[in-house]
Amino acid sequence: MTGVSRNFKVGTLLLMSSLLAAGCGGSGDNGSAAPVMEKKEPFEMSIYAAGVSVKEFDDRFRKTLEAKFPHITFKYRTNQPGATITEFVAQGDIPDLIRTDIPTLKTLYTDLGLAYDLREMVKKYKYDLNRFNSVFTQEIIDVMGTGAMYGLPVPPYFPQVLYYNKDLFDKFGVAYPKDGMTLDDVYELAKKMSRTDGGVTYRGFSANTMAFLRDNPFSHPILDPKTDALSDPERWKGLFTTLKRFYDIPNNAIGKTVAEENNAFSKGNVAMQINQHSVYLIIPPEVNWDLVSAPLISGAPKMMGQRGPAYWSITNQSKHKEEAFQAIMEMLSDEIQMQDSKNGIPTTLASKEIQAALGKDHPVYSKKNMNSLNLYPPISATPKRQSGLVDVALGTQQNLMSGQFQKFATNAMDINSVMREADELLKKEVQKEKEKTGAK
């Protein structure tokens, strides 16, 4: 067998050729050893992944899974109207495998009674967690505060970068942004690029404000890890004012809504945008863009802000947990992650070789400065709530804070009022969760 090593070893031969076809694994250096499994009767394994199309699942995983497990029929579903995980659970139609993520782990996994701790499987299969960037494996452990591991990290994760419109910089004779810039450097460029020309307003800067705040370079949490309140309002004031100054530049007013601001770069009249690198982000082909590393903020570590990956999780109700874990190992193999990386999907593995392959086979990314994503290591996730404290779903927290920033950036509220209201709204959300659980 050639190429990057397979995901687990099989150390002995099966006695029957039919068992060999169904149960044999490859050999490699991933530090896991799957015991030989006796052939089981054919069965169906149900997999659910919100936000991942059938085509994406088939292109990335199906061929490998069906070749590896010919006795299993893989039934794949994604979310659509009338077919969400909440509705499937209500109908008793619970999948074996589910793609979870940190913002919705509580509301769409643990609160639905689906949680299954993978530590037993990791131990049984001697699965090497050191394959992964520890930032990602640690977050799924920390988020619930119990030590349980409810999933293994599946690409992509979403690193922050600075996109820029090459045509606009050429039009106004300004040098392109570079890797390693600070936010102050970007601010000076934004002032140069914000202007009107021929009756058209050209903005120098925009941002995915929700991602910038949630994945801030200080890894500062929204809800305090120890108290039922906004975490360190003074730090949040600093982040809000640091970002707002860009929107005080003449000719660079923020979009009217969070969504409008997030989509501003794709319109073609914005010079730069801080956003996530994502294969799901659509930039029209008429926008001649490239990217550099996300700018550094004074006082923050030289690391890359990022939203962590999704996770492959097993449901507690599954009758096929062994096979489900084997399927996860295959979907997170070096081979699949190498191809993912070549297709522009950032790997969750620590492998420098796989990281360096980012975008090499992609028709667009292969022409871009993708190595900028490897300039800084991904920053650790924000501190999680202490064990025993009621938590609020990250999705709720992030929407709350981006909404508060929008009020501040549009001058609808002053900074003190914005922070005071954010604290009040968070406390209301905590109270809602307490009422659900009966906590005090």
mmCIF file of C-alpha atoms in Angstrom, residues 179-423:
data_model
loop_
_atom_site.group_PDB
_atom_site.id
_atom_site.type_symbol
_atom_site.label_atom_id
_atom_site.label_comp_id
_atom_site.label_asym_id
_atom_site.label_seq_id
_atom_site.Cartn_x
_atom_site.Cartn_y
_atom_site.Cartn_z
ATOM 1 C CA ASP A 179 1.321 38.447 5.334
ATOM 2 C CA GLY A 180 2.169 39.358 8.922
ATOM 3 C CA MET A 181 0.449 42.737 9.053
ATOM 4 C CA THR A 182 -1.041 44.203 12.209
ATOM 5 C CA LEU A 183 -4.564 45.538 12.519
ATOM 6 C CA ASP A 184 -3.060 49.032 12.691
ATOM 7 C CA ASP A 185 -1.404 48.403 9.307
ATOM 8 C CA VAL A 186 -4.765 47.344 7.882
ATOM 9 C CA TYR A 187 -6.406 50.443 9.355
ATOM 10 C CA GLU A 188 -3.961 52.701 7.514
ATOM 11 C CA LEU A 189 -4.637 50.839 4.270
ATOM 12 C CA ALA A 190 -8.381 51.107 4.860
ATOM 13 C CA LYS A 191 -8.106 54.890 5.141
ATOM 14 C CA LYS A 192 -6.271 55.049 1.802
ATOM 15 C CA MET A 193 -8.768 52.788 0.057
ATOM 16 C CA SER A 194 -12.009 54.327 1.382
ATOM 17 C CA ARG A 195 -13.052 56.948 -1.165
ATOM 18 C CA THR A 196 -15.492 57.981 -3.848
ATOM 19 C CA ASP A 197 -14.506 57.853 -7.506
ATOM 20 C CA GLY A 198 -16.738 58.542 -10.473
ATOM 21 C CA GLY A 199 -19.768 58.719 -8.219
ATOM 22 C CA VAL A 200 -19.048 55.251 -6.764
ATOM 23 C CA THR A 201 -18.209 54.694 -3.089
ATOM 24 C CA TYR A 202 -15.341 52.300 -2.499
ATOM 25 C CA ARG A 203 -15.017 50.960 0.999
ATOM 26 C CA GLY A 204 -11.591 50.185 2.375
ATOM 27 C CA PHE A 205 -12.617 47.540 4.878
ATOM 28 C CA SER A 206 -15.373 45.187 5.970
ATOM 29 C CA ALA A 207 -15.589 42.205 8.296
ATOM 30 C CA ASN A 208 -17.522 39.140 9.222
ATOM 31 C CA THR A 209 -18.166 40.829 12.550
ATOM 32 C CA MET A 210 -19.697 37.792 14.228
ATOM 33 C CA ALA A 211 -16.651 35.645 13.431
ATOM 34 C CA PHE A 212 -14.202 38.402 14.368
ATOM 35 C CA LEU A 213 -15.787 38.823 17.785
ATOM 36 C CA ARG A 214 -16.498 35.181 18.542
ATOM 37 C CA ASP A 215 -13.073 34.003 17.325
ATOM 38 C CA ASN A 216 -11.217 37.029 18.645
ATOM 39 C CA PRO A 217 -7.403 36.870 18.872
ATOM 40 C CA PHE A 218 -7.484 36.935 22.659
ATOM 41 C CA SER A 219 -9.738 33.849 22.854
ATOM 42 C CA HIS A 220 -11.891 35.958 25.128
ATOM 43 C CA PRO A 221 -15.235 34.296 25.965
ATOM 44 C CA ILE A 222 -18.622 35.968 25.777
ATOM 45 C CA LEU A 223 -20.313 34.373 28.773
ATOM 46 C CA ASP A 224 -18.016 34.395 31.781
ATOM 47 C CA PRO A 225 -16.635 30.926 32.632
ATOM 48 C CA LYS A 226 -17.259 31.413 36.351
ATOM 49 C CA THR A 227 -20.232 33.779 36.709
ATOM 50 C CA ASP A 228 -23.596 34.337 35.029
ATOM 51 C CA ALA A 229 -22.538 37.534 33.310
ATOM 52 C CA LEU A 230 -20.713 39.046 30.341
ATOM 53 C CA SER A 231 -17.050 38.136 30.635
ATOM 54 C CA ASP A 232 -14.765 41.111 31.375
ATOM 55 C CA PRO A 233 -16.788 43.949 29.809
ATOM 56 C CA GLU A 234 -13.676 46.144 29.630
ATOM 57 C CA ARG A 235 -11.984 43.667 27.287
ATOM 58 C CA TRP A 236 -15.119 43.614 25.158
ATOM 59 C CA LYS A 237 -15.174 47.410 25.084
ATOM 60 C CA GLY A 238 -11.653 47.306 23.715
ATOM 61 C CA LEU A 239 -12.567 44.816 20.998
ATOM 62 C CA PHE A 240 -15.683 46.750 20.018
ATOM 63 C CA THR A 241 -13.906 50.109 19.810
ATOM 64 C CA THR A 242 -10.918 48.594 17.967
ATOM 65 C CA LEU A 243 -13.240 47.275 15.266
ATOM 66 C CA LYS A 244 -15.596 50.262 15.174
ATOM 67 C CA ARG A 245 -12.833 52.704 14.257
ATOM 68 C CA PHE A 246 -12.801 51.156 10.786
ATOM 69 C CA TYR A 247 -16.455 52.060 10.356
ATOM 70 C CA ASP A 248 -15.796 55.654 11.434
ATOM 71 C CA ILE A 249 -13.546 56.138 8.393
ATOM 72 C CA PRO A 250 -15.298 58.404 5.851
ATOM 73 C CA ASN A 251 -16.875 56.362 3.027
ATOM 74 C CA ASN A 252 -16.637 53.135 5.043
ATOM 75 C CA ALA A 253 -19.936 52.900 6.911
ATOM 76 C CA ILE A 254 -20.900 49.432 8.094
ATOM 77 C CA GLY A 255 -23.667 47.516 6.306
ATOM 78 C CA LYS A 256 -27.183 47.999 7.617
ATOM 79 C CA THR A 257 -27.347 44.455 9.005
ATOM 80 C CA VAL A 258 -24.860 41.844 10.194
ATOM 81 C CA ALA A 259 -25.598 39.753 7.095
ATOM 82 C CA GLU A 260 -25.158 42.701 4.732
ATOM 83 C CA GLU A 261 -21.787 43.538 6.238
ATOM 84 C CA ASN A 262 -20.689 39.905 6.033
ATOM 85 C CA ASN A 263 -21.514 39.798 2.303
ATOM 86 C CA ALA A 264 -20.064 43.220 1.450
ATOM 87 C CA PHE A 265 -16.780 41.987 -0.064
ATOM 88 C CA SER A 266 -18.554 39.939 -2.724
ATOM 89 C CA LYS A 267 -20.101 43.116 -4.183
ATOM 90 C CA GLY A 268 -16.753 44.182 -5.652
ATOM 91 C CA ASN A 269 -16.448 47.658 -4.154
ATOM 92 C CA VAL A 270 -14.747 46.682 -0.876
ATOM 93 C CA ALA A 271 -10.944 46.589 -0.768
ATOM 94 C CA MET A 272 -10.417 44.258 2.223
ATOM 95 C CA GLN A 273 -12.386 41.968 4.482
ATOM 96 C CA ILE A 274 -11.509 39.988 7.589
ATOM 97 C CA ASN A 275 -13.399 36.736 7.248
ATOM 98 C CA GLN A 276 -12.996 33.002 7.597
ATOM 99 C CA HIS A 277 -11.427 30.893 4.916
ATOM 100 C CA SER A 278 -14.213 28.532 4.005
ATOM 101 C CA VAL A 279 -14.930 26.334 1.016
ATOM 102 C CA TYR A 280 -18.545 27.353 1.572
ATOM 103 C CA LEU A 281 -17.773 31.070 1.137
ATOM 104 C CA ILE A 282 -18.804 32.136 -2.357
ATOM 105 C CA ILE A 283 -16.835 35.019 -3.871
ATOM 106 C CA PRO A 284 -18.067 35.809 -7.389
ATOM 107 C CA PRO A 285 -15.516 35.102 -10.137
ATOM 108 C CA GLU A 286 -15.585 38.736 -11.239
ATOM 109 C CA VAL A 287 -13.962 39.738 -7.921
ATOM 110 C CA ASN A 288 -10.211 39.388 -8.442
ATOM 111 C CA TRP A 289 -9.183 38.449 -4.919
ATOM 112 C CA ASP A 290 -6.318 37.023 -2.957
ATOM 113 C CA LEU A 291 -5.669 36.623 0.748
ATOM 114 C CA VAL A 292 -3.035 37.162 3.425
ATOM 115 C CA SER A 293 -2.775 36.167 7.070
ATOM 116 C CA ALA A 294 -5.285 37.694 9.458
ATOM 117 C CA PRO A 295 -3.879 40.871 11.017
ATOM 118 C CA LEU A 296 -2.398 40.736 14.493
ATOM 119 C CA ILE A 297 -3.788 42.871 17.309
ATOM 120 C CA SER A 298 -1.514 44.567 19.806
ATOM 121 C CA GLY A 299 -1.343 42.583 23.030
ATOM 122 C CA ALA A 300 -2.738 39.386 21.494
ATOM 123 C CA PRO A 301 -0.600 36.300 20.824
ATOM 124 C CA LYS A 302 0.838 35.726 17.366
ATOM 125 C CA MET A 303 -1.758 33.122 16.551
ATOM 126 C CA MET A 304 -4.602 32.755 14.075
ATOM 127 C CA GLY A 305 -8.172 33.293 15.172
ATOM 128 C CA GLN A 306 -10.385 30.437 14.097
ATOM 129 C CA ARG A 307 -13.697 28.727 14.487
ATOM 130 C CA GLY A 308 -13.065 25.114 15.272
ATOM 131 C CA PRO A 309 -14.212 22.201 13.151
ATOM 132 C CA ALA A 310 -17.269 20.021 13.313
ATOM 133 C CA TYR A 311 -17.033 16.587 14.940
ATOM 134 C CA TRP A 312 -18.078 13.083 14.037
ATOM 135 C CA SER A 313 -20.145 11.828 16.957
ATOM 136 C CA ILE A 314 -21.929 8.571 17.719
ATOM 137 C CA THR A 315 -25.432 8.589 19.135
ATOM 138 C CA ASN A 316 -26.098 6.815 22.390
ATOM 139 C CA GLN A 317 -29.038 5.013 20.750
ATOM 140 C CA SER A 318 -26.942 3.445 17.978
ATOM 141 C CA LYS A 319 -26.884 -0.346 17.904
ATOM 142 C CA HIS A 320 -23.722 -0.258 15.802
ATOM 143 C CA LYS A 321 -21.278 1.769 17.878
ATOM 144 C CA GLU A 322 -18.276 -0.407 17.021
ATOM 145 C CA GLU A 323 -18.835 -0.083 13.294
ATOM 146 C CA ALA A 324 -19.670 3.604 13.645
ATOM 147 C CA PHE A 325 -16.319 4.263 15.313
ATOM 148 C CA GLN A 326 -14.539 2.327 12.587
ATOM 149 C CA ALA A 327 -16.321 4.466 10.005
ATOM 150 C CA ILE A 328 -15.175 7.610 11.808
ATOM 151 C CA MET A 329 -11.577 6.371 11.729
ATOM 152 C CA GLU A 330 -11.825 5.877 7.991
ATOM 153 C CA MET A 331 -13.373 9.312 7.369
ATOM 154 C CA LEU A 332 -10.571 10.948 9.380
ATOM 155 C CA SER A 333 -7.763 8.945 7.773
ATOM 156 C CA ASP A 334 -4.597 10.582 6.470
ATOM 157 C CA GLU A 335 -5.578 9.703 2.899
ATOM 158 C CA ILE A 336 -8.934 11.435 3.059
ATOM 159 C CA GLN A 337 -7.551 14.442 4.919
ATOM 160 C CA MET A 338 -4.734 14.828 2.392
ATOM 161 C CA GLN A 339 -7.250 14.939 -0.450
ATOM 162 C CA ASP A 340 -9.426 17.309 1.563
ATOM 163 C CA SER A 341 -6.446 19.605 2.025
ATOM 164 C CA LYS A 342 -5.597 19.550 -1.668
ATOM 165 C CA ASN A 343 -9.211 20.552 -2.314
ATOM 166 C CA GLY A 344 -8.859 23.587 -0.044
ATOM 167 C CA ILE A 345 -10.337 22.103 3.144
ATOM 168 C CA PRO A 346 -8.056 22.867 6.116
ATOM 169 C CA THR A 347 -7.010 19.705 7.931
ATOM 170 C CA THR A 348 -7.644 18.977 11.606
ATOM 171 C CA LEU A 349 -4.440 16.936 11.721
ATOM 172 C CA ALA A 350 -1.064 18.095 13.027
ATOM 173 C CA SER A 351 0.676 16.837 9.863
ATOM 174 C CA LYS A 352 2.786 19.598 8.271
ATOM 175 C CA GLU A 353 2.762 17.706 4.975
ATOM 176 C CA ILE A 354 -1.028 17.698 4.815
ATOM 177 C CA GLN A 355 -1.233 21.336 5.917
ATOM 178 C CA ALA A 356 1.220 22.379 3.187
ATOM 179 C CA ALA A 357 -0.932 20.725 0.494
ATOM 180 C CA LEU A 358 -3.811 23.147 1.097
ATOM 181 C CA GLY A 359 -5.546 24.052 -2.140
ATOM 182 C CA LYS A 360 -3.000 22.422 -4.477
ATOM 183 C CA ASP A 361 -5.666 20.610 -6.536
ATOM 184 C CA HIS A 362 -8.350 23.304 -6.397
ATOM 185 C CA PRO A 363 -9.031 25.301 -9.582
ATOM 186 C CA VAL A 364 -9.226 28.603 -7.654
ATOM 187 C CA TYR A 365 -7.230 28.099 -4.447
ATOM 188 C CA SER A 366 -4.216 26.705 -6.308
ATOM 189 C CA LYS A 367 -3.672 30.248 -7.637
ATOM 190 C CA LYS A 368 -4.025 31.938 -4.245
ATOM 191 C CA ASN A 369 -1.708 32.591 -1.307
ATOM 192 C CA MET A 370 -3.014 29.627 0.678
ATOM 193 C CA ASN A 371 0.187 29.276 2.667
ATOM 194 C CA SER A 372 -0.934 32.387 4.568
ATOM 195 C CA LEU A 373 -3.221 30.059 6.533
ATOM 196 C CA ASN A 374 -0.159 28.261 7.888
ATOM 197 C CA LEU A 375 1.759 31.365 8.963
ATOM 198 C CA TYR A 376 0.411 31.269 12.530
ATOM 199 C CA PRO A 377 -0.876 28.321 14.560
ATOM 200 C CA PRO A 378 -4.598 28.266 15.352
ATOM 201 C CA ILE A 379 -5.414 29.843 18.677
ATOM 202 C CA SER A 380 -6.962 27.788 21.444
ATOM 203 C CA ALA A 381 -10.712 27.924 21.859
ATOM 204 C CA THR A 382 -12.236 30.314 24.365
ATOM 205 C CA PRO A 383 -12.426 29.115 27.992
ATOM 206 C CA LYS A 384 -15.578 27.135 28.700
ATOM 207 C CA ARG A 385 -18.015 27.312 31.591
ATOM 208 C CA GLN A 386 -16.991 25.673 34.836
ATOM 209 C CA SER A 387 -18.505 22.303 35.542
ATOM 210 C CA GLY A 388 -21.883 22.597 37.224
ATOM 211 C CA LEU A 389 -22.741 26.013 35.811
ATOM 212 C CA VAL A 390 -25.623 26.383 33.388
ATOM 213 C CA ASP A 391 -24.378 27.226 29.911
ATOM 214 C CA VAL A 392 -25.874 29.050 26.934
ATOM 215 C CA ALA A 393 -25.419 27.688 23.418
ATOM 216 C CA LEU A 394 -22.528 29.400 21.646
ATOM 217 C CA GLY A 395 -24.774 30.062 18.664
ATOM 218 C CA THR A 396 -26.995 32.182 20.919
ATOM 219 C CA GLN A 397 -24.035 34.000 22.427
ATOM 220 C CA GLN A 398 -22.396 34.850 19.109
ATOM 221 C CA ASN A 399 -25.595 36.199 17.572
ATOM 222 C CA LEU A 400 -26.214 38.307 20.652
ATOM 223 C CA MET A 401 -22.770 39.904 20.541
ATOM 224 C CA SER A 402 -22.726 40.584 16.816
ATOM 225 C CA GLY A 403 -26.129 42.222 17.191
ATOM 226 C CA GLN A 404 -24.782 44.411 19.985
ATOM 227 C CA PHE A 405 -21.792 45.432 17.887
ATOM 228 C CA GLN A 406 -24.111 46.376 15.037
ATOM 229 C CA LYS A 407 -25.916 48.789 17.360
ATOM 230 C CA PHE A 408 -22.606 50.314 18.396
ATOM 231 C CA ALA A 409 -21.106 50.547 14.897
ATOM 232 C CA THR A 410 -24.219 52.269 13.525
ATOM 233 C CA ASN A 411 -24.158 54.721 16.471
ATOM 234 C CA ALA A 412 -27.543 53.508 17.682
ATOM 235 C CA MET A 413 -26.091 52.984 21.182
ATOM 236 C CA ASP A 414 -22.990 54.145 23.051
ATOM 237 C CA ILE A 415 -20.410 51.636 24.239
ATOM 238 C CA ASN A 416 -21.504 51.600 27.878
ATOM 239 C CA SER A 417 -25.154 51.061 26.979
ATOM 240 C CA VAL A 418 -24.223 48.304 24.545
ATOM 241 C CA MET A 419 -22.190 46.454 27.184
ATOM 242 C CA ARG A 420 -24.837 46.872 29.861
ATOM 243 C CA GLU A 421 -27.522 45.535 27.555
ATOM 244 C CA ALA A 422 -25.316 42.632 26.443
ATOM 245 C CA ASP A 423 -24.858 41.652 30.077
#
